[in-house]
CSV table of C-alpha atoms and ligand atoms in Angstrom, one decimal:
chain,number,residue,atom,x,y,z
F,1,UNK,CA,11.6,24.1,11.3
F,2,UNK,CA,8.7,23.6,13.7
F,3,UNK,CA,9.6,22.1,17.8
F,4,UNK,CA,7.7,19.4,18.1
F,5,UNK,CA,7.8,17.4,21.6
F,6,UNK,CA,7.4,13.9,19.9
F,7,UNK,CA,5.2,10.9,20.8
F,8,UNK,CA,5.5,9.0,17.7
F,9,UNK,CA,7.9,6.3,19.4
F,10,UNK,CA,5.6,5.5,22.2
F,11,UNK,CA,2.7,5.5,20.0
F,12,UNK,CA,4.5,3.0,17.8
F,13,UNK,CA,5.7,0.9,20.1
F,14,UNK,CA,2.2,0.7,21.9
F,15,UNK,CA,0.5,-0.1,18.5
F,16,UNK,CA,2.9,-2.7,17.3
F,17,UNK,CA,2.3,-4.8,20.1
F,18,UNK,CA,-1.1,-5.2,19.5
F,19,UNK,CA,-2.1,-8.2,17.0
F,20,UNK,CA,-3.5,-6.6,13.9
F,21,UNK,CA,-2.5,-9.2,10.9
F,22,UNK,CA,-5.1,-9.5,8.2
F,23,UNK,CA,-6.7,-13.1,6.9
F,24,UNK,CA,-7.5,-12.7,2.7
F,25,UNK,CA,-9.2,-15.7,3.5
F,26,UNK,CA,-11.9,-14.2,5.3
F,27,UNK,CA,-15.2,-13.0,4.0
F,28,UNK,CA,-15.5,-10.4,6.9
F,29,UNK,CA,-15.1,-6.9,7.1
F,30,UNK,CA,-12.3,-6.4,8.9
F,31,UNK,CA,-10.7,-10.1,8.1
F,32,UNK,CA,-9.7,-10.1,11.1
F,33,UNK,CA,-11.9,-8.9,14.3
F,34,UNK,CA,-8.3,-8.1,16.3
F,35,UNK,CA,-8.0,-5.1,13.9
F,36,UNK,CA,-10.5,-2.9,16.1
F,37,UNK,CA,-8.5,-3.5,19.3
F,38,UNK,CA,-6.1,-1.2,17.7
F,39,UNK,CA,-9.3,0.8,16.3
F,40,UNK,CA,-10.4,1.0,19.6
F,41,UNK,CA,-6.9,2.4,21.3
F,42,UNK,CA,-6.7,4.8,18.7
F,43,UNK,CA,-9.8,5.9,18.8
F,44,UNK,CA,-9.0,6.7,22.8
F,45,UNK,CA,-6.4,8.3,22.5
F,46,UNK,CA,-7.5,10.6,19.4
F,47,UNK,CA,-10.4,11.6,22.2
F,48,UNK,CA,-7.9,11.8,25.2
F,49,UNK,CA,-6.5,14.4,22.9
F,50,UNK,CA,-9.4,16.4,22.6
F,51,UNK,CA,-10.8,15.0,18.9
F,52,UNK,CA,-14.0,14.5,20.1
F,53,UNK,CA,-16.1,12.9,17.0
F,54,UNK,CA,-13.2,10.1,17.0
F,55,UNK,CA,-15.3,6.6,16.2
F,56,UNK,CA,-14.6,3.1,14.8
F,57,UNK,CA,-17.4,2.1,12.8
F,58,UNK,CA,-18.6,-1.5,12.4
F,59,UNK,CA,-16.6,-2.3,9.4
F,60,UNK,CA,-13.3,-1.4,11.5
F,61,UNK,CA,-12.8,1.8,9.7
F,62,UNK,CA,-11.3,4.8,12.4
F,63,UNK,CA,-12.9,9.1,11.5
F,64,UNK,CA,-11.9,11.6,13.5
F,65,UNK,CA,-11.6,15.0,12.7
F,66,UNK,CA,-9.6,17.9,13.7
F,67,UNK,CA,-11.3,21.2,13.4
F,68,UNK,CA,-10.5,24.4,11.8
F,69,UNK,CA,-8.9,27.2,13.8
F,70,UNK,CA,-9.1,30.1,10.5
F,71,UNK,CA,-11.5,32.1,9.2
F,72,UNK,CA,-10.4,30.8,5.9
F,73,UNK,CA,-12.1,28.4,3.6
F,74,UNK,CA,-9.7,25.9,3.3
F,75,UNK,CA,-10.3,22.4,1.7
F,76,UNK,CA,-11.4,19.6,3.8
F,77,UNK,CA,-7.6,17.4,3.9
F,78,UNK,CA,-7.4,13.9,4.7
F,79,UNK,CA,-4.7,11.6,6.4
F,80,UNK,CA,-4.7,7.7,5.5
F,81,UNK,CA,-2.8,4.5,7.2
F,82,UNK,CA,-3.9,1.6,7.7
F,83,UNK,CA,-4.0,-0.8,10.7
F,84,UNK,CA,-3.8,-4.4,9.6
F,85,UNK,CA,-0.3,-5.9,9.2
F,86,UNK,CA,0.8,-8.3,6.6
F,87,UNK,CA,-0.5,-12.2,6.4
F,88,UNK,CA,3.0,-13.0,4.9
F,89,UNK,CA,4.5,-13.2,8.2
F,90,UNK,CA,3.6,-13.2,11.8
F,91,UNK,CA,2.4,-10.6,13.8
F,92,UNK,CA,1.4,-11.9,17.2
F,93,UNK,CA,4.1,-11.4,20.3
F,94,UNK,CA,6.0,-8.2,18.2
F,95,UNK,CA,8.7,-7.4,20.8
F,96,UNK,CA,10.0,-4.0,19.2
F,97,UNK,CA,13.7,-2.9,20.2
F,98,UNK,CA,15.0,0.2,20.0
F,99,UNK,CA,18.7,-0.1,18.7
F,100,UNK,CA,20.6,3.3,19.9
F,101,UNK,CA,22.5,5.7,18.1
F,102,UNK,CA,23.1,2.8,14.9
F,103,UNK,CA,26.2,2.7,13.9
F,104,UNK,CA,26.5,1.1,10.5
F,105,UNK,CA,27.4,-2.5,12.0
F,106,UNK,CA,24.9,-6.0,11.2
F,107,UNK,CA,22.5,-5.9,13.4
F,108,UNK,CA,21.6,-9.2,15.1
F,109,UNK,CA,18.1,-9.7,16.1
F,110,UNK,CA,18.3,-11.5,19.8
F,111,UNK,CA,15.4,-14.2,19.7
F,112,UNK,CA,16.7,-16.1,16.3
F,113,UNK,CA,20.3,-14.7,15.8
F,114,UNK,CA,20.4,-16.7,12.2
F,115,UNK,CA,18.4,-13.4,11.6
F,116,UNK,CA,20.6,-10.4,11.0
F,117,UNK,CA,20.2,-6.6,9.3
F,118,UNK,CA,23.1,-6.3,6.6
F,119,UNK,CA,23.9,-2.9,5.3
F,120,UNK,CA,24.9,-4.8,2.5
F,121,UNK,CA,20.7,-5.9,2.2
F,122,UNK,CA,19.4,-2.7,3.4
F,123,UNK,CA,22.1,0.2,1.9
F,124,UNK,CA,19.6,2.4,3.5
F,125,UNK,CA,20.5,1.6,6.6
F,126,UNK,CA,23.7,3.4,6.1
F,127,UNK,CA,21.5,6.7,6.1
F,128,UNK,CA,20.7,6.1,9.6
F,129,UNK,CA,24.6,6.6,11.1
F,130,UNK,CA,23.9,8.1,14.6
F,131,UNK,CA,19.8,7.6,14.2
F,132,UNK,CA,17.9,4.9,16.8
F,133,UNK,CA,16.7,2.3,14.7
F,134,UNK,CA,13.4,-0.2,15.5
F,135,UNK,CA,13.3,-3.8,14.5
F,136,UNK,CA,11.2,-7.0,15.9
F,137,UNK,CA,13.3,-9.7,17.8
F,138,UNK,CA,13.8,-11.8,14.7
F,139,UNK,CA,10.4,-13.8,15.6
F,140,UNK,CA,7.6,-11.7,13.8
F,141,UNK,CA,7.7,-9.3,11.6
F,142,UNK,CA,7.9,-5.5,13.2
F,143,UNK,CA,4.5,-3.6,11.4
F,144,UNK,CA,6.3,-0.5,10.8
F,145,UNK,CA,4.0,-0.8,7.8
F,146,UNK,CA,1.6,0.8,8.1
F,147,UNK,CA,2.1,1.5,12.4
F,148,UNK,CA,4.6,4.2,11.6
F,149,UNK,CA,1.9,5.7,9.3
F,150,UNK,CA,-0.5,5.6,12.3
F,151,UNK,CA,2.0,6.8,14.8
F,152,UNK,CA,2.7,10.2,12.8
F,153,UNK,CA,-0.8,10.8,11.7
F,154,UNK,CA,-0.9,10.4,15.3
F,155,UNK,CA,1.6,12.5,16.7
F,156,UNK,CA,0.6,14.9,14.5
F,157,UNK,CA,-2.8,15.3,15.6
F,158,UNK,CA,-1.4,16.0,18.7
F,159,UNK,CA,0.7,18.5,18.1
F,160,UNK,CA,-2.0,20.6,16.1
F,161,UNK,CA,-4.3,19.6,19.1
F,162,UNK,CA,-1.9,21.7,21.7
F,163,UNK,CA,-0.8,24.3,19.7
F,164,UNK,CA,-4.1,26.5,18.6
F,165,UNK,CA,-1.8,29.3,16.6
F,166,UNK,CA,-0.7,27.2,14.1
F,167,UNK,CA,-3.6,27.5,11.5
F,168,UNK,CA,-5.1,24.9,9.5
F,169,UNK,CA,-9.0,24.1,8.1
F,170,UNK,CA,-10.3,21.1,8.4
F,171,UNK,CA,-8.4,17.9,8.7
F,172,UNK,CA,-10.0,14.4,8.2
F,173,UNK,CA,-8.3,11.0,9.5
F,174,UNK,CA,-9.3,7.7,8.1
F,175,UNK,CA,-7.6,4.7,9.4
F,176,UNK,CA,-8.8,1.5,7.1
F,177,UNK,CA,-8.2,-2.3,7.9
F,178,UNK,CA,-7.5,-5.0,5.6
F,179,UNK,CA,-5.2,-2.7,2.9
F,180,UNK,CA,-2.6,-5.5,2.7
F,181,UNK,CA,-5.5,-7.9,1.0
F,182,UNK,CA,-6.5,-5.7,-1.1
F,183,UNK,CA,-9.5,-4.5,0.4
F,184,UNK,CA,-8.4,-1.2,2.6
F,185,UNK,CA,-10.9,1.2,1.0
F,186,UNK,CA,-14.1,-1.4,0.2
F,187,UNK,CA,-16.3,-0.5,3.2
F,188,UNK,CA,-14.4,3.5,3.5
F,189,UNK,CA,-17.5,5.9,3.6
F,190,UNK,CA,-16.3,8.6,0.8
F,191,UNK,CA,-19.6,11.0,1.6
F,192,UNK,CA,-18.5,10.3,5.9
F,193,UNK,CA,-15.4,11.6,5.1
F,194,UNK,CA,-16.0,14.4,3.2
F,195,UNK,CA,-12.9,15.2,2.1
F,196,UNK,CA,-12.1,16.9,-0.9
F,197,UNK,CA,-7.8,15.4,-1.3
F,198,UNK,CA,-6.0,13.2,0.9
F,199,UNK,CA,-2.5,11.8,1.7
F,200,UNK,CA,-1.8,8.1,2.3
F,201,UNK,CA,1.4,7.7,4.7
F,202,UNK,CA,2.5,4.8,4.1
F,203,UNK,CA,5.6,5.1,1.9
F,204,UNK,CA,9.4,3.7,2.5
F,205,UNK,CA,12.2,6.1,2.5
F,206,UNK,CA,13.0,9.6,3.9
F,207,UNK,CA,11.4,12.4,1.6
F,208,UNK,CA,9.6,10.3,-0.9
F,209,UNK,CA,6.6,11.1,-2.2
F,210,UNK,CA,4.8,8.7,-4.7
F,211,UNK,CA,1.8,10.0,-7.3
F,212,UNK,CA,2.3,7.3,-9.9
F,213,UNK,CA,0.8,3.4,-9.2
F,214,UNK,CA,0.1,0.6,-11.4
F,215,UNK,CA,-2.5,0.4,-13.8
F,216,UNK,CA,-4.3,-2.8,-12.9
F,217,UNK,CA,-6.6,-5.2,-14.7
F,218,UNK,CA,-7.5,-8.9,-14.6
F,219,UNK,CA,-7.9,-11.4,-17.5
F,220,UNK,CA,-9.3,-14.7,-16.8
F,221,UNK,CA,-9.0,-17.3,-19.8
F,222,UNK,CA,-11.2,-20.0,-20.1
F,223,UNK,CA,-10.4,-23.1,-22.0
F,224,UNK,CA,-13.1,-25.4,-23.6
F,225,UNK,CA,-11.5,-28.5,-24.3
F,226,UNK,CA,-12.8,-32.1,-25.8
F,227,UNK,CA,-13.5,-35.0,-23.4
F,228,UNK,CA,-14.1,-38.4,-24.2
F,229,UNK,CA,-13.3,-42.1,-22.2
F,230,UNK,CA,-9.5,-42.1,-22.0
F,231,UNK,CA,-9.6,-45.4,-23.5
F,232,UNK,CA,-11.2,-44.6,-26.3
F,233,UNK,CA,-10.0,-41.0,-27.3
F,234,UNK,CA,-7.7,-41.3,-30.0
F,235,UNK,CA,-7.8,-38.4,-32.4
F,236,UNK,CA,-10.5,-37.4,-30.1
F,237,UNK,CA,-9.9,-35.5,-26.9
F,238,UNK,CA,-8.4,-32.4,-26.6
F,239,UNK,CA,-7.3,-31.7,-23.0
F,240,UNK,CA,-8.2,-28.6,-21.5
F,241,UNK,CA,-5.3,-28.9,-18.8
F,242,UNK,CA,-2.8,-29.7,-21.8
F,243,UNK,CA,-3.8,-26.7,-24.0
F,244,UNK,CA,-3.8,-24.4,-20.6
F,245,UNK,CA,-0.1,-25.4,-19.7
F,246,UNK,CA,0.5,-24.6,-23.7
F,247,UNK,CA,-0.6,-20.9,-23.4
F,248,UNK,CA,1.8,-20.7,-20.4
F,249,UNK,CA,4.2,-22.4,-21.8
F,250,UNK,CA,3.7,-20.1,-24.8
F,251,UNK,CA,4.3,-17.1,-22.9
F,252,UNK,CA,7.8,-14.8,-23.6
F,253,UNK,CA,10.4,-15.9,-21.4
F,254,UNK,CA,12.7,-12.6,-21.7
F,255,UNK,CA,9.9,-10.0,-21.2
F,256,UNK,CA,6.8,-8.7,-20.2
F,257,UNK,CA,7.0,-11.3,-16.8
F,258,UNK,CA,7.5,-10.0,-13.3
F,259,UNK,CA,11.0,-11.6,-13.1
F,260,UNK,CA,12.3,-9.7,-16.1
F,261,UNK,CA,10.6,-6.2,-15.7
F,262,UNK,CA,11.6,-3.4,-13.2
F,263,UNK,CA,11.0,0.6,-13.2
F,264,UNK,CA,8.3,1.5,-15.8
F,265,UNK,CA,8.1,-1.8,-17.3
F,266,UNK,CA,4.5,-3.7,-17.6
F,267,UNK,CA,4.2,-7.4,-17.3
F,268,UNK,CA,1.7,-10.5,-18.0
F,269,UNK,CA,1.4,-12.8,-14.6
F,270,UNK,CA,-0.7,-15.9,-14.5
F,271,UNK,CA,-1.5,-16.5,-11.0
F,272,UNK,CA,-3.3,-19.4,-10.7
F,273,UNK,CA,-5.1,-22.2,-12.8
F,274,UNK,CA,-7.3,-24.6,-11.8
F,275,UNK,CA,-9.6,-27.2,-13.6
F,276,UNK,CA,-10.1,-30.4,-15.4
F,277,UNK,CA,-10.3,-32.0,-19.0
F,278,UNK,CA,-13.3,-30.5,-20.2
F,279,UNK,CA,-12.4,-26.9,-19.0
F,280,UNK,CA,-9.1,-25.3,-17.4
F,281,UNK,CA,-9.5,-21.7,-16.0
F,282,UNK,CA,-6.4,-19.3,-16.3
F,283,UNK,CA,-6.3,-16.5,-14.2
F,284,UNK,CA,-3.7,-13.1,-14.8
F,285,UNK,CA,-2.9,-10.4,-13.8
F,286,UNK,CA,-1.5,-7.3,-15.7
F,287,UNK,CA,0.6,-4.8,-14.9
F,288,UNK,CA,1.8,-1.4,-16.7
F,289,UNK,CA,1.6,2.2,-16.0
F,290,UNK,CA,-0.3,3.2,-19.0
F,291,UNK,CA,-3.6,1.6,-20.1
F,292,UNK,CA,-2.2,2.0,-24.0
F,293,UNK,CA,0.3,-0.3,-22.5
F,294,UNK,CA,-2.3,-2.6,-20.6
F,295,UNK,CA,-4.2,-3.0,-23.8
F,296,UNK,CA,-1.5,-3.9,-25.7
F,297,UNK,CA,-0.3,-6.4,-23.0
F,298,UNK,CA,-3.8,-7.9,-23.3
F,299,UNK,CA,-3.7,-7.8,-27.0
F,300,UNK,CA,-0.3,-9.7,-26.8
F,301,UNK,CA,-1.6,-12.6,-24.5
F,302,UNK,CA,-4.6,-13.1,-26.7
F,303,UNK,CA,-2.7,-13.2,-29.7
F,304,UNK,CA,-0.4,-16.3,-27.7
F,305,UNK,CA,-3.7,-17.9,-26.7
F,306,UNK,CA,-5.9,-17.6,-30.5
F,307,UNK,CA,-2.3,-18.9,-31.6
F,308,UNK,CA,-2.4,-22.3,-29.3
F,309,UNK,CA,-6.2,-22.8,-29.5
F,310,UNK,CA,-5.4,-23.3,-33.6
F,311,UNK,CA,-4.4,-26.8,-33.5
F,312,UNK,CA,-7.6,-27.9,-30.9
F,313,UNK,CA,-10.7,-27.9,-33.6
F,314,UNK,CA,-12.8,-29.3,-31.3
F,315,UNK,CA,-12.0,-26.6,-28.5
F,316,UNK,CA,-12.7,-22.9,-27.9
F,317,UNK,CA,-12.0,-20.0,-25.4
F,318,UNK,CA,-12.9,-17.0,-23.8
F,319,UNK,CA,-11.0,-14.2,-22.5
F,320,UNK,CA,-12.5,-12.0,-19.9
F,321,UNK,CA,-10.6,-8.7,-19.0
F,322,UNK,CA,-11.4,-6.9,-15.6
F,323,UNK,CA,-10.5,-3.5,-14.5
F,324,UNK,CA,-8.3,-3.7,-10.7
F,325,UNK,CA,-7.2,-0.2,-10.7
F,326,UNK,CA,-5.8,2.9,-12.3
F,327,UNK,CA,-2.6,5.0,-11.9
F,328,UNK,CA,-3.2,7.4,-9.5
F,329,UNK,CA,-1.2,9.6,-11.7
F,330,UNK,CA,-4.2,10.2,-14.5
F,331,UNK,CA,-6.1,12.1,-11.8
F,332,UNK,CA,-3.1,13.6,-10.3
F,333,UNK,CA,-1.9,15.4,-12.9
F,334,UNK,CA,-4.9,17.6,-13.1
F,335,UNK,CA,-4.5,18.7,-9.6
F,336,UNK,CA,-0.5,19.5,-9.4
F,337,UNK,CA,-1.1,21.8,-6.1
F,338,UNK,CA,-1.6,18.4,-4.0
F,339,UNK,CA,1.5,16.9,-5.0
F,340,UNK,CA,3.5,20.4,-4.9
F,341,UNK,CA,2.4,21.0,-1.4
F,342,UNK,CA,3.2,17.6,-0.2
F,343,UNK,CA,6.5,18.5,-2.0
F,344,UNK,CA,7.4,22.0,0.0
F,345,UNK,CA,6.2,20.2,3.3
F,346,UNK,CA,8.5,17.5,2.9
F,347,UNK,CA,11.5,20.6,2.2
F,348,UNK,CA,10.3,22.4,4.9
F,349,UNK,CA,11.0,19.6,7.3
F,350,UNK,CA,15.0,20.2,6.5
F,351,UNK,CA,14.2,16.7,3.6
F,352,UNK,CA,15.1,16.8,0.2
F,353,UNK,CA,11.8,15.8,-1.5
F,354,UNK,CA,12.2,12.8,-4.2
F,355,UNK,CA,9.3,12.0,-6.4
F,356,UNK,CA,8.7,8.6,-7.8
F,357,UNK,CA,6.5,5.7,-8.5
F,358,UNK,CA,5.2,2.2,-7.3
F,359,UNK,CA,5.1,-1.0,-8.8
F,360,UNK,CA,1.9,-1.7,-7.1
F,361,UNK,CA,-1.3,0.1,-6.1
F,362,UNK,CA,-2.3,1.6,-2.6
F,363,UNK,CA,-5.1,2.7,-0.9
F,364,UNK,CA,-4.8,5.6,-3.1
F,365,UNK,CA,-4.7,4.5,-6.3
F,366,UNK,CA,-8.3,3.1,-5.4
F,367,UNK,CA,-9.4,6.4,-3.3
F,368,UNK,CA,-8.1,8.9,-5.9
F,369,UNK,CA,-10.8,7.4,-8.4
F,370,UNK,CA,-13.1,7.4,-5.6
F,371,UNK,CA,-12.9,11.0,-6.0
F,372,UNK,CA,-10.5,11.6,-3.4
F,373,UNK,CA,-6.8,12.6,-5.3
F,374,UNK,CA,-4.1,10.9,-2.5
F,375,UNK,CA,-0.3,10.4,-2.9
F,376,UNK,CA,1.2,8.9,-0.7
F,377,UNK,CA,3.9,10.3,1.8
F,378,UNK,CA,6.8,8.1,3.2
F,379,UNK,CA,6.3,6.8,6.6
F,380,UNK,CA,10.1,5.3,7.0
F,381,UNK,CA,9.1,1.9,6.8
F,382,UNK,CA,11.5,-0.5,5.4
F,383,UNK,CA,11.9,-4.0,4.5
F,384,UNK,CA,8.1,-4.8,5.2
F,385,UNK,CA,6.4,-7.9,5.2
F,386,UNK,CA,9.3,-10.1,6.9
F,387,UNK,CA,10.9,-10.4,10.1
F,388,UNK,CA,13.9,-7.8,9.0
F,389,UNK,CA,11.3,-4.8,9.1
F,390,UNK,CA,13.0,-1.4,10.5
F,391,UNK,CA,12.0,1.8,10.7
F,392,UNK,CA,13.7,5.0,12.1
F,393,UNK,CA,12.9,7.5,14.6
F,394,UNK,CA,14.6,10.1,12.9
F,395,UNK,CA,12.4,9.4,9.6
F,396,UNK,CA,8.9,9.0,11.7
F,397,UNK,CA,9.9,12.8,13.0
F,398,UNK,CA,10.3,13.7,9.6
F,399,UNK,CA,6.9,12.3,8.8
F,400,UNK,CA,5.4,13.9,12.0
F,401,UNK,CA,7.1,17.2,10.1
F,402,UNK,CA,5.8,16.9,6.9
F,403,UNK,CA,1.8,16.4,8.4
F,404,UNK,CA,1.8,19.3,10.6
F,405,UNK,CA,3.6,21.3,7.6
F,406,UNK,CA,1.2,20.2,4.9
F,407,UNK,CA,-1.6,21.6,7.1
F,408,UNK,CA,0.0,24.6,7.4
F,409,UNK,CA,0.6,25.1,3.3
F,410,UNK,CA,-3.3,24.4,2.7
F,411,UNK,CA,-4.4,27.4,4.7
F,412,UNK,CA,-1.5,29.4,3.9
F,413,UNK,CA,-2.3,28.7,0.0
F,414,UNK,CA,-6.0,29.2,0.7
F,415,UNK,CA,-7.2,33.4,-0.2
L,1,ZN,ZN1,1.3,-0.5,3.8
């Protein structure tokens, strides 16, 4: 196991502390021009360390690279987090606390005590028995998602910086803004970066490595109803916003719904409909790991829809499906050695290595079509998005471990 002198804490609690939550409101890239305050002290401190090209770009996107000390042609590897926080809860005024050597009791956070971490919520908390443990003070949420990401790509760095004998080729860091609305990768510059595969941190628990997302799409229907004078309409109209609340009325209760689905399950979601009499717009979105199993999702819901429309003679609709995204898995599994590496890194940290899937996309589901295959690696973040956010110190070593190791593997794999 390597001896690394850590600076993942300080860096964390540094980053946190700066103001970095994202608006999906916003038409500008980043949402939210606070992001490159933390662009801009990461960016310093990548070139305090010596990474010299270190930049934030206009769009609020951070490169650096770290250059290779072999002879050896080893791929160009990239590191991904990303900087914005969560617009589901407050991030301005974090006040991190470092809560010593835990030891498995509720812990009450001191500025709203109504707020307190139950083992009982968070079982994984009873993994962290003798481990410090970081929360907010029960006012914001903490940003352990994705700072802890930051914070080990970070200390990472670092350590490869200072110690010139452990080999490596080429590593690439790309910190992007605005993942948590969706739009972490829109402005990334693929051909900038030059990478050839890359590793998202920005997972949950200790020695998990995800390869498997979502497969995404879209489907937007479009009722056409019949409109006449209210007064005069008998036999007559046919109301766009009645038929609309039909097809979702219409929709399985006991299935295929986000509130009935877990593990490998897909599901049918409207998520929002808007519109009047003449014409009601549904939007969905849908969810499975397969796209056999998106199609036949689709096929289901327009089945529930041509079945409504029936009784309306005088009305029509369209349906309109749009790609989102694609299991990250589909390019994965041509390229086993990225996700086997990640694996013997994680092991070589002293972590047993747990594979698995999410019920959601990341910045990697969209990079690994942009031709840039990326799992993602745990960061230790935990309960994101709320003001019970934790992570550990122990698990952002581990992190820290697993970087620096994964280096190592690619040049030591490399002929
Ligand atoms: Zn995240």
């Amino acid at each position: 196991m390597l001896n690394i002198s850590h600076t993942a804490t300080e860096r964390f609690i540094k980053y946190v502390k700066i103001d970095t939550q994202s608006d999906p409101e916003s038409k500008t890239c980043p949402s939210t021009m606070k992001q490159k305050d933390l662009g801009k002290v990461l960016v310093e401190e990548l070139k305090a360390m010596g990474v010299k090209d270190a930049e934030l770009d206009e769009h609020g996107y951070v490169y650096a690279t770290i250059p290779s000390n072999t002879t050896k042609n080893v791929p160009v590897i990239c590191f991904c987090s990303h900087m914005d926080t969560s617009p589901d809860c407050t991030g301005k005024g974090v006040n991190p606390i470092i809560h010593k050597n835990y030891d498995g009791s509720d812990i009450v956070l001191p500025n709203d005590r109504t707020q307190v971490l139950k083992p009982s919520d968070h079982p994984d908390l009873l993994n962290q028995l003798g481990n410090d443990i970081i929360t907010a003070d029960g006012t914001t949420l903490l940003g352990a998602d994705n700072k802890a990401g930051l914070a080990e790509i970070m200390d990472a760095a670092n350590y490869l910086m200072t110690h010139p004998e452990v080999k490596h080729g080429t590593i690439r860091i790309l910190f992007t803004p605005d993942e948590e609305i969706g739009r972490g990768v829109d402005k990334a510059d693929m051909k900038k970066l030059g990478a050839q595969f890359g590793y998202t941190v920005d997972g949950e628990t200790l020695g998990h490595l995800e390869d498997e997302t979502f497969s995404a799409d879209g489907v937007t229907i479009t009722v056409n109803g019949f409109s006449t004078h209210p007064g005069f309409a008998k036999g007559k109209m046919q109301s766009a916003i009645k038929i609309g609340s039909e097809i979702i009325s219409a929709l399985p209760k006991n299935r295929i719904s986000p509130e009935t689905t877990e593990n490998k399950e897909g599901f049918v979601h409207p998520v929002s409909m808007s519109g009047s009499i003449e014409k009601m717009v549904l939007k969905f979105i849908i969810r499975d790991f397969t796209r056999e199993g998106l199609v036949t999702l689709e096929e289901e819901l327009k089945a529930i829809t041509a079945q409504v429309m029936k009784k309306y003679d005088r009305s029509s609709f369209e349906f309109v499906v749009q790609e989102q995204y694609r299991n990250m898995k589909e390019v994965l599994v041509k390229l086993p050695h990225v996700v086997d590496y990640a694996l013997e890194a994680i092991e070589r940290a002293g972590v047993k290595p747990h594979r698995s899937s999410i019920r959601g996309g990341t910045d990697g589901s969209r990079l690994s079509y942009m031709g840039l295959p990326c799992p993602n690696i745990f960061a230790g973040e935990h309960a994101f998005h709320g003001k019970h956010e934790w992570v550990s110190v122990r698990d952002m070593h581990k992190a820290v471990e697993t970087i620096v190791n994964l280096a190592m593997i690619w040049e030591e794999k490399t002929n």
